[in-house]
Coordinates of N, CA and C in Angstrom, one line a residue:
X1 N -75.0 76.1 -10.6 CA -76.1 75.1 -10.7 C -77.4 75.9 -10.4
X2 N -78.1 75.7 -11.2 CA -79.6 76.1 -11.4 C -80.4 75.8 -9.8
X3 N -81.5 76.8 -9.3 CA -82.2 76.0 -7.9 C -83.6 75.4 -9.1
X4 N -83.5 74.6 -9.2 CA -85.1 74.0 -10.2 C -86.2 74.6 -8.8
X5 N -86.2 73.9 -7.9 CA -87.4 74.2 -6.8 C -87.5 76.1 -6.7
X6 N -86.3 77.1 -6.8 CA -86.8 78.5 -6.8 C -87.1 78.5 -8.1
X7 N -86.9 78.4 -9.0 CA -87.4 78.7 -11.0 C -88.5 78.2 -10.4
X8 N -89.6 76.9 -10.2 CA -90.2 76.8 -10.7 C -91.6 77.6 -9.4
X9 N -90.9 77.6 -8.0 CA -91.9 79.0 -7.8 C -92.0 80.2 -7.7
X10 N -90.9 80.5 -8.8 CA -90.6 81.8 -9.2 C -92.0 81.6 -10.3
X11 N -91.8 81.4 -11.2 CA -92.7 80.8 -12.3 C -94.3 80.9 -11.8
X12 N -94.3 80.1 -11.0 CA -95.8 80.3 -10.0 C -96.1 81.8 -9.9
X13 N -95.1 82.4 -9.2 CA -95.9 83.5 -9.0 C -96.2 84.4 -9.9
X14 N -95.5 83.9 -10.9 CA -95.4 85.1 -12.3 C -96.4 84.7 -13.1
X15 N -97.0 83.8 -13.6 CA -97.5 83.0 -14.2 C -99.5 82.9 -13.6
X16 N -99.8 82.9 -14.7 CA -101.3 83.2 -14.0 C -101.9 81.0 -13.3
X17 N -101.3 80.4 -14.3 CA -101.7 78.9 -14.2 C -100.4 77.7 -14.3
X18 N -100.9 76.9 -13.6 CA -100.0 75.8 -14.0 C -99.5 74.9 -15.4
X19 N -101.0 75.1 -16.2 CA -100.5 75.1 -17.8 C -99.3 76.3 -18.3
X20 N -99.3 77.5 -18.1 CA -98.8 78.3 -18.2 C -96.9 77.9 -17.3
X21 N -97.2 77.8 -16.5 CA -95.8 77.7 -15.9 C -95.2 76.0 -16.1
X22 N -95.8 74.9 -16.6 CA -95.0 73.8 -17.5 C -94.4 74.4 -18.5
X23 N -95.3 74.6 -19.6 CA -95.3 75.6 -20.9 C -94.0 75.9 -20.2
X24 N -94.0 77.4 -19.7 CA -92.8 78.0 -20.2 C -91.1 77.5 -19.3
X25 N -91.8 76.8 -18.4 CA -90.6 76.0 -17.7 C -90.1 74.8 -19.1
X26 N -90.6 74.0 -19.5 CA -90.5 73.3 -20.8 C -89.4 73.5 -21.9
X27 N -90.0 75.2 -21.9 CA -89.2 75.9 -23.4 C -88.4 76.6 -22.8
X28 N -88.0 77.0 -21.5 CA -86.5 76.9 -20.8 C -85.8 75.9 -20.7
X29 N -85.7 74.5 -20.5 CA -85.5 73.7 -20.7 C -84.8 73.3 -22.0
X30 N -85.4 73.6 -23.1 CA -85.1 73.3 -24.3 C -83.7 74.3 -24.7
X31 N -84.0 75.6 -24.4 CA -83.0 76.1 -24.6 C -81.8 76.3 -23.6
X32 N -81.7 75.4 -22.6 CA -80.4 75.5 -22.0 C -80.1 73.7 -21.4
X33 N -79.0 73.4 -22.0 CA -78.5 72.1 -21.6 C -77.7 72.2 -20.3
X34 N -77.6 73.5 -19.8 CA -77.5 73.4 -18.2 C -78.2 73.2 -17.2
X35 N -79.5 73.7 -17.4 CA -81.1 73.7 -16.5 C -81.0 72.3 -16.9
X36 N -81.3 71.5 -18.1 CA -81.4 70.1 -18.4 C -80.8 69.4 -17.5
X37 N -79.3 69.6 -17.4 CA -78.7 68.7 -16.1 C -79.0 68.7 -15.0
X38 N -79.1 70.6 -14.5 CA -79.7 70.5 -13.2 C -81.3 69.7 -12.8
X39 N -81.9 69.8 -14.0 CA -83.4 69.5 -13.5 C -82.8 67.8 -13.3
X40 N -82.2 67.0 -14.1 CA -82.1 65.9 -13.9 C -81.6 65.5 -12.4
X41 N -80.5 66.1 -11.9 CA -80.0 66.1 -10.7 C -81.5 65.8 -9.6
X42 N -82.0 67.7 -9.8 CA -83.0 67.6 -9.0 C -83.8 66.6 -8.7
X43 N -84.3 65.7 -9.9 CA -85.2 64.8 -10.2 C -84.4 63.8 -9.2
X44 N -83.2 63.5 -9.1 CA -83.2 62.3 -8.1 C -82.8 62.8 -6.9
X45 N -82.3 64.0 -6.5 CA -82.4 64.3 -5.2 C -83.6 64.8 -4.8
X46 N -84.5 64.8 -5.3 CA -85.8 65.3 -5.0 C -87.1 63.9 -4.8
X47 N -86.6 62.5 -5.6 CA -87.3 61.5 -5.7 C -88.2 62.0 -6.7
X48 N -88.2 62.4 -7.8 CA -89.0 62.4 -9.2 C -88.4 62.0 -10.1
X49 N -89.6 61.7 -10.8 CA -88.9 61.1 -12.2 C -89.0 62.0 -13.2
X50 N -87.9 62.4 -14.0 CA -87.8 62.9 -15.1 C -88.8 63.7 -15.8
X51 N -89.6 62.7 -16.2 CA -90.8 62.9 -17.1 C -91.3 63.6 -16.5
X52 N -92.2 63.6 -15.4 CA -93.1 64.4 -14.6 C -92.7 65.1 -13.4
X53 N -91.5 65.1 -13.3 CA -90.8 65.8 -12.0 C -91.4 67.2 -11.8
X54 N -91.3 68.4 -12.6 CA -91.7 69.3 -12.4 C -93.6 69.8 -12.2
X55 N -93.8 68.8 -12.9 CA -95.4 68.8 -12.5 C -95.7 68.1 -11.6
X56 N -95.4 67.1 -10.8 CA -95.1 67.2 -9.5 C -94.9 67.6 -8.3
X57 N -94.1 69.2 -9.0 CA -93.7 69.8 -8.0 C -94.2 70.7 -8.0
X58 N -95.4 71.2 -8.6 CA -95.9 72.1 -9.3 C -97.2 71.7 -8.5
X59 N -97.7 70.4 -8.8 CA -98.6 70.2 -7.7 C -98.8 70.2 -6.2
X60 N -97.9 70.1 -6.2 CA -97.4 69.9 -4.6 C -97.7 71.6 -3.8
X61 N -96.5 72.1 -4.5 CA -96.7 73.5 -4.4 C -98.3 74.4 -4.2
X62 N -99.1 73.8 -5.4 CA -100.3 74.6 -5.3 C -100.7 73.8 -4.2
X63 N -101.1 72.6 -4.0 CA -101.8 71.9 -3.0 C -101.2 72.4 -1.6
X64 N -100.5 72.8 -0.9 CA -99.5 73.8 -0.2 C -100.1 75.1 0.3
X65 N -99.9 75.7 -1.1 CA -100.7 76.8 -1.0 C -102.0 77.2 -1.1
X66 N -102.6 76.0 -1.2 CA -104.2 76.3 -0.8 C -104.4 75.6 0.5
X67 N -103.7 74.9 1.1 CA -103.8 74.3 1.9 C -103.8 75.6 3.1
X68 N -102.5 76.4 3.2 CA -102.4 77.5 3.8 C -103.4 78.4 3.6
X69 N -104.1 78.7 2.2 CA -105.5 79.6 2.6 C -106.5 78.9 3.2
X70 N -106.6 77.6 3.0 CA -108.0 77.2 3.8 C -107.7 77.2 5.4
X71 N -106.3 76.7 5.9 CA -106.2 77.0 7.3 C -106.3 78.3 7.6
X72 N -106.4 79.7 6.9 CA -106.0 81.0 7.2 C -107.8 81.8 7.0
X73 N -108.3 80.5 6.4 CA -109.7 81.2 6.4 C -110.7 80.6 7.6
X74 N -110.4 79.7 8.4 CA -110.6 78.8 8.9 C -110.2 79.7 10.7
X75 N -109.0 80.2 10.3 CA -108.8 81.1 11.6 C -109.8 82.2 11.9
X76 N -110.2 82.7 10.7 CA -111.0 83.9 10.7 C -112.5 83.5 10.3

C-alpha cells in the first residue's frame, strides 16, 4: 500500500510550488490504479473527499510549515 501522506510530502519538498506538486501527484495517479485505491482509502481514513483530498492536504501541510517558521522567527 502506497503512504499518500509521505508521496505527497515527498513531492513538497521536491517540487518548487503546490501547482507543481498537484500537477505531478495527478499524473501519478493516472498512471497507476494502485496509488488510485490507496489515495481513495486515504481519503476516508483521513476525512477527505476524493476530489480535493490531496489539495487539502497539501494545504494543511504548507499552513504547518509556515506556521513553524513564523514561531521560529518569533523566537529570535
Amino acid at each position: 500500500m502506497n503512504d499518500i501522506s509521505e508521496i505527497l510530502r515527498a513531492l513538497l519538498d521536491q517540487l518548487s510550488n503546490t501547482g507543481e506538486v498537484e500537477r505531478e501527484f495527478e499524473e501519478m495517479m493516472k498512471d497507476d490504479p494502485q496509488l488510485q485505491e490507496d489515495y481513495k482509502l486515504w481519503c476516508e481514513d483521513m476525512g477527505y473527499g476524493v476530489k480535493t483530498g490531496y489539495q487539502d492536504f497539501i494545504d494543511e501541510q504548507m499552513r504547518d510549515r509556515e506556521d513553524f517558521w513564523d514561531s521560529m522567527s518569533e523566537e529570535f
